Amino acid sequence: MKKALTQLHVAVFLAGFTAILGKLIGLNEGLLVWYRLLITVLTLALILFFKKQLQRIALKDFLQISGVGIIVAAHWVTFYGSVKYATVSVALVCFSAAGFFTAFFDPLIFKRRINIAEVLLGLLAIVGIYIIFDFHPQYKVGIIFGILSAVGSSLFPIFNKRLLARFSPQTLTLYELGGGFLALSLLVPFYLQQFPAAYFLPTNWDWVWLFVLAWLCTVVCFDLQLNALKKISPFTANLTYNLEPVYGIVLAFIFFRENKLLNWHFYIGVGLILLAVVLQMWRLWYNQKAHTSPIKQAFFKR
C-alpha cells in the first residue's frame, strides 16, 4: 500500500510538472502538442509491440476512440496555450475549474440528476477564477484558453468510462492519442494561421524537454498510475489527483518566481479554489464513510 501511494504521488507530481515543461519549451502550443503526441504514440506502440500486447481494433471502434483522443489533444493545446499566454499558475488555477464543468456534463450525458453540492463547489472555483481574471486583464487570452482546457479535461473521463469497460487502458491510451495525433496533424496548419509560430522545428533544448514530457510525464506517469490503482481505491486516487495544481503552482514559484508577478487578488482567487477542492475532498470522504449508514448518505446528498 505504501509503495502504491508513493507511485501515485510521483505520478501526480509529474502531471503537475507538465505545465513547467510547457513554459520551458519554446514551440507554439499547437506544435508542442503535435510533437508530444508523436513521441508518445511511437513509444507506446513500440512498448506494446515488444510486450506482445498490441491489440488490433475495428475501424468503427478506432473512430469512436479517436473522438475522445481529439478531446485530449484539444485539452492539451488549450492548456499549453494558457501557460504561454498567461502563466503556469494561472493555467493551473483555470484547470481547477474542471470540477464545475464535470458537475454539469456528467449528469447530462448519463441522464442523472445534477448534484447541487458539486455545482456550488464548482461555482466557488469559478468565482476564484473571475477574481483573478478581473484583476489580471493582461492574461485574458490565457484565461480563456485555461477555461477551455478545463472543459476538455472534464469531458475526457466522462466519455472514457464506457470505453474502459471494453478495452485495456494501454490499448485505449494508444489509440486515443493516435487518433488525437492524426486529427491535430490535419488541423494544426489552420491553427497556426490564427496563432502563428515563431519557428517550427524544436531547438536542441526543446527536444530534451519534449522527450522528458513524452517519456517521463506521459508514458512513465501513466504506468505509475496503473500500478498504483491496482492497490489503492479510486476514492483515494481522486483525492490525490486534486494535488496536481498545487504541485504545479509551487514548482512555478520555484522555477519561474511567478509569485513576484502576481498580486494579492491572485491569492484570494486561489484561496477560493483551494477551499472548493478541500470541501470536495471532505465531501467525498464523508460520503465514503456514510456508505455504512444509508440515512446519513441520503441526507448529505440532497
Coordinates of C-alpha atoms in Angstrom, one line a residue:
M1 CA 0.0 0.0 0.0
K2 CA 2.8 2.4 0.9
K3 CA 4.6 1.7 -2.4
A4 CA 1.3 2.3 -4.3
L5 CA 0.7 5.6 -2.6
T6 CA 4.3 6.7 -3.4
Q7 CA 3.8 5.8 -7.0
L8 CA 0.5 7.7 -7.2
H9 CA 2.0 10.9 -5.6
V10 CA 5.0 10.7 -8.0
A11 CA 2.6 10.4 -10.9
V12 CA 0.6 13.4 -9.7
F13 CA 3.8 15.4 -9.2
L14 CA 4.9 14.5 -12.8
A15 CA 1.5 15.6 -14.1
G16 CA 1.9 18.9 -12.3
F17 CA 5.4 19.2 -13.8
T18 CA 4.0 19.2 -17.4
A19 CA 3.0 22.8 -17.1
I20 CA 6.6 23.8 -16.2
L21 CA 7.8 21.9 -19.3
G22 CA 5.2 23.8 -21.4
K23 CA 6.8 27.0 -20.3
L24 CA 10.3 25.8 -21.0
I25 CA 9.5 24.5 -24.5
G26 CA 9.6 27.5 -26.9
L27 CA 7.4 25.9 -29.5
N28 CA 3.9 27.2 -30.2
E29 CA 1.3 25.2 -28.2
G30 CA -0.1 23.5 -31.2
L31 CA 3.3 22.3 -32.4
L32 CA 4.3 21.4 -28.8
V33 CA 1.3 19.0 -28.5
W34 CA 1.9 17.6 -32.0
Y35 CA 5.4 16.6 -31.1
R36 CA 4.4 15.3 -27.7
L37 CA 1.7 13.1 -29.3
L38 CA 4.2 11.9 -32.0
I39 CA 6.8 10.8 -29.5
T40 CA 4.3 9.3 -27.0
V41 CA 2.4 7.3 -29.6
L42 CA 5.5 5.9 -31.2
T43 CA 6.9 5.0 -27.7
L44 CA 3.7 3.3 -26.6
A45 CA 3.3 1.4 -29.8
L46 CA 6.9 0.0 -29.5
I47 CA 6.4 -0.9 -25.9
L48 CA 3.1 -2.8 -26.5
F49 CA 4.6 -4.4 -29.6
F50 CA 7.6 -5.9 -27.8
K51 CA 5.4 -6.9 -24.9
K52 CA 3.1 -8.6 -27.4
Q53 CA 0.2 -6.5 -26.0
L54 CA -0.6 -4.6 -29.2
Q55 CA -4.3 -5.2 -29.8
R56 CA -5.9 -4.6 -33.2
I57 CA -9.4 -3.0 -33.2
A58 CA -12.1 -2.5 -35.7
L59 CA -12.3 0.8 -37.7
K60 CA -15.6 1.7 -36.1
D61 CA -14.0 1.3 -32.6
F62 CA -11.0 3.3 -33.7
L63 CA -13.2 6.2 -34.9
Q64 CA -15.1 6.2 -31.6
I65 CA -11.9 6.1 -29.6
S66 CA -10.4 8.8 -31.8
G67 CA -13.2 11.1 -30.8
V68 CA -12.0 11.0 -27.2
G69 CA -8.4 11.4 -28.5
I70 CA -9.4 14.7 -30.2
I71 CA -10.8 16.0 -26.9
V72 CA -7.5 15.1 -25.2
A73 CA -5.5 16.9 -28.0
A74 CA -7.7 19.9 -27.7
H75 CA -7.3 19.9 -23.9
W76 CA -3.6 19.8 -24.2
V77 CA -3.4 22.5 -26.8
T78 CA -5.6 24.9 -24.8
F79 CA -3.8 24.1 -21.6
Y80 CA -0.4 24.9 -23.0
G81 CA -1.9 27.9 -24.7
S82 CA -3.0 29.1 -21.3
V83 CA 0.6 28.5 -20.0
K84 CA 2.1 30.6 -22.8
Y85 CA -0.4 33.4 -23.0
A86 CA -0.7 33.8 -19.2
T87 CA 1.5 32.0 -16.6
V88 CA 1.8 28.5 -15.3
S89 CA 0.0 29.4 -12.1
V90 CA -2.9 31.0 -13.9
A91 CA -3.2 28.0 -16.3
L92 CA -3.3 25.5 -13.3
V93 CA -5.9 27.7 -11.5
C94 CA -8.2 27.7 -14.5
F95 CA -7.6 23.9 -14.9
S96 CA -9.1 23.5 -11.4
A97 CA -12.5 24.6 -12.8
A98 CA -12.8 21.2 -14.4
G99 CA -14.9 20.0 -11.5
F100 CA -17.5 22.7 -12.2
F101 CA -18.0 21.5 -15.7
T102 CA -18.0 17.9 -14.7
A103 CA -20.8 18.6 -12.3
F104 CA -22.9 19.6 -15.3
F105 CA -21.7 17.4 -18.1
D106 CA -21.6 14.0 -16.3
P107 CA -25.3 14.0 -15.3
L108 CA -26.4 15.5 -18.7
I109 CA -24.5 12.8 -20.7
F110 CA -25.5 9.9 -18.4
K111 CA -29.0 11.3 -17.7
R112 CA -28.6 11.6 -13.9
R113 CA -29.7 14.3 -11.5
I114 CA -27.4 17.2 -11.2
N115 CA -25.6 17.2 -7.8
I116 CA -26.3 20.6 -6.3
A117 CA -23.3 20.3 -3.9
E118 CA -20.9 19.8 -6.8
V119 CA -22.4 22.7 -8.7
L120 CA -22.0 25.0 -5.8
L121 CA -18.4 23.9 -5.2
G122 CA -17.7 24.4 -8.9
L123 CA -19.2 27.9 -8.7
L124 CA -16.9 28.7 -5.8
A125 CA -13.9 27.8 -8.1
I126 CA -15.4 29.9 -10.9
V127 CA -15.6 33.0 -8.6
G128 CA -12.0 32.5 -7.8
I129 CA -11.1 32.4 -11.5
Y130 CA -13.2 35.6 -12.0
I131 CA -11.3 37.5 -9.3
I132 CA -8.0 36.6 -11.0
F133 CA -9.4 37.5 -14.4
D134 CA -10.8 40.8 -13.2
F135 CA -7.5 42.0 -11.7
H136 CA -5.2 40.5 -14.3
P137 CA -6.7 41.6 -17.7
Q138 CA -3.3 41.1 -19.4
Y139 CA -3.9 37.3 -19.0
K140 CA -7.3 37.5 -20.8
V141 CA -6.4 35.1 -23.7
G142 CA -4.5 32.7 -21.4
I143 CA -7.5 32.5 -19.0
I144 CA -9.9 31.8 -21.9
F145 CA -7.6 29.1 -23.1
G146 CA -7.4 27.8 -19.5
I147 CA -11.2 27.6 -19.2
L148 CA -11.5 25.8 -22.5
S149 CA -8.8 23.4 -21.2
A150 CA -10.9 22.7 -18.1
V151 CA -13.9 21.9 -20.3
G152 CA -11.8 19.3 -22.2
S153 CA -10.5 17.9 -19.0
S154 CA -14.0 17.4 -17.7
L155 CA -15.3 15.7 -20.8
F156 CA -12.4 13.2 -21.3
P157 CA -13.0 10.9 -18.3
I158 CA -16.8 11.0 -18.8
F159 CA -16.5 9.6 -22.4
N160 CA -13.7 7.3 -21.3
K161 CA -15.9 5.5 -18.7
R162 CA -17.7 3.3 -21.3
L163 CA -14.6 2.7 -23.4
L164 CA -12.7 1.4 -20.4
A165 CA -15.2 -1.4 -20.0
R166 CA -14.3 -2.7 -23.5
F167 CA -10.6 -2.1 -23.9
S168 CA -7.5 -2.3 -21.8
P169 CA -6.1 1.0 -20.5
Q170 CA -2.9 0.6 -22.6
T171 CA -4.8 -0.1 -25.8
L172 CA -7.2 2.7 -25.2
T173 CA -4.4 5.2 -24.5
L174 CA -2.5 4.3 -27.6
Y175 CA -5.5 4.6 -30.0
E176 CA -6.8 7.7 -28.3
L177 CA -3.5 9.5 -28.6
G178 CA -3.0 8.1 -32.1
G179 CA -6.4 9.5 -33.1
G180 CA -5.6 12.8 -31.5
F181 CA -2.3 13.0 -33.4
L182 CA -4.0 12.3 -36.7
A183 CA -6.7 14.9 -36.1
L184 CA -4.2 17.5 -34.9
S185 CA -2.0 16.8 -38.0
L186 CA -4.9 17.9 -40.1
L187 CA -5.9 20.9 -38.0
V188 CA -2.6 22.4 -36.9
P189 CA -2.0 24.3 -40.2
F190 CA -5.3 26.1 -39.7
Y191 CA -4.5 26.7 -36.0
L192 CA -1.1 28.2 -36.9
Q193 CA -2.8 30.7 -39.2
Q194 CA -4.7 32.1 -36.2
F195 CA -1.8 31.7 -33.7
P196 CA 1.5 31.9 -35.8
A197 CA 4.6 30.1 -34.6
A198 CA 8.0 31.8 -34.3
Y199 CA 9.6 28.5 -35.5
F200 CA 8.5 25.0 -36.5
L201 CA 11.4 22.7 -35.6
P202 CA 12.3 22.2 -32.0
T203 CA 15.7 23.6 -30.7
N204 CA 18.1 21.2 -29.0
W205 CA 16.7 22.1 -25.6
D206 CA 13.2 21.8 -26.9
W207 CA 13.9 18.2 -27.9
V208 CA 15.3 17.5 -24.4
W209 CA 12.1 18.8 -22.7
L210 CA 9.8 17.2 -25.3
F211 CA 11.3 13.8 -24.6
V212 CA 11.0 14.4 -20.8
L213 CA 7.4 15.5 -21.4
A214 CA 6.5 12.5 -23.6
W215 CA 8.5 9.8 -21.8
L216 CA 8.6 10.8 -18.1
C217 CA 5.4 12.9 -17.8
T218 CA 3.2 10.8 -20.1
V219 CA 4.4 7.2 -20.5
V220 CA 6.0 6.7 -17.1
C221 CA 3.3 8.8 -15.4
F222 CA 0.6 6.6 -17.0
D223 CA 2.4 3.4 -15.9
L224 CA 2.8 4.6 -12.3
Q225 CA -0.9 5.4 -12.2
L226 CA -1.9 2.0 -13.5
N227 CA 0.3 0.2 -11.0
A228 CA -0.9 2.4 -8.1
L229 CA -4.6 1.8 -8.9
K230 CA -4.1 -2.0 -8.6
K231 CA -3.5 -1.5 -4.9
I232 CA -5.5 1.6 -3.8
S233 CA -9.1 2.6 -4.2
P234 CA -10.4 5.0 -6.8
F235 CA -11.6 7.2 -3.9
T236 CA -8.0 7.7 -2.6
A237 CA -6.8 8.3 -6.2
N238 CA -9.4 11.0 -6.8
L239 CA -8.3 12.8 -3.6
T240 CA -4.7 12.6 -4.6
Y241 CA -5.3 14.0 -8.1
N242 CA -6.6 17.2 -6.5
L243 CA -3.0 18.0 -5.6
E244 CA -1.8 18.3 -9.2
P245 CA -2.5 22.1 -9.5
V246 CA -0.9 22.6 -6.0
Y247 CA 2.3 20.8 -7.1
G248 CA 2.4 22.8 -10.3
I249 CA 1.9 26.2 -8.7
V250 CA 4.6 25.5 -6.2
L251 CA 7.0 24.4 -9.0
A252 CA 6.1 27.6 -10.9
F253 CA 7.0 29.7 -7.9
I254 CA 10.4 27.9 -7.6
F255 CA 11.4 27.7 -11.3
F256 CA 10.0 31.0 -12.6
R257 CA 9.4 33.1 -9.5
E258 CA 5.8 33.7 -10.6
N259 CA 4.9 34.7 -7.1
K260 CA 6.6 38.1 -7.9
L261 CA 4.3 38.5 -11.0
L262 CA 1.0 38.1 -9.2
N263 CA -0.8 40.4 -6.7
W264 CA -2.9 39.6 -3.7
H265 CA -6.0 39.2 -5.8
F266 CA -4.5 36.1 -7.3
Y267 CA -4.1 34.6 -3.9
I268 CA -7.7 35.4 -3.0
G269 CA -8.8 33.6 -6.1
V270 CA -6.5 30.6 -5.4
G271 CA -7.8 30.5 -1.9
L272 CA -11.4 30.2 -3.0
I273 CA -10.4 27.4 -5.5
L274 CA -8.4 25.5 -2.9
L275 CA -11.4 25.9 -0.5
A276 CA -13.6 24.3 -3.1
V277 CA -11.1 21.4 -3.5
V278 CA -10.8 20.9 0.2
L279 CA -14.6 20.9 0.7
Q280 CA -15.0 18.4 -2.2
M281 CA -12.3 16.2 -0.6
W282 CA -14.2 16.3 2.7
R283 CA -17.5 15.7 1.0
L284 CA -16.1 12.6 -0.8
W285 CA -14.6 11.3 2.5
Y286 CA -18.0 11.9 4.2
N287 CA -19.9 10.0 1.5
Q288 CA -17.4 7.2 1.6
K289 CA -17.9 6.9 5.3
A290 CA -21.7 7.2 5.0
H291 CA -21.9 4.0 3.0
T292 CA -22.3 2.2 6.3
S293 CA -25.3 4.5 7.1
P294 CA -27.9 4.9 4.3
I295 CA -29.7 7.6 6.3
K296 CA -26.7 9.8 6.6
Q297 CA -25.8 9.3 3.0
A298 CA -29.2 10.2 1.7
F299 CA -29.3 13.3 3.9
F300 CA -25.9 14.6 2.8
K301 CA -26.5 14.2 -0.9
R302 CA -29.6 16.4 -1.1

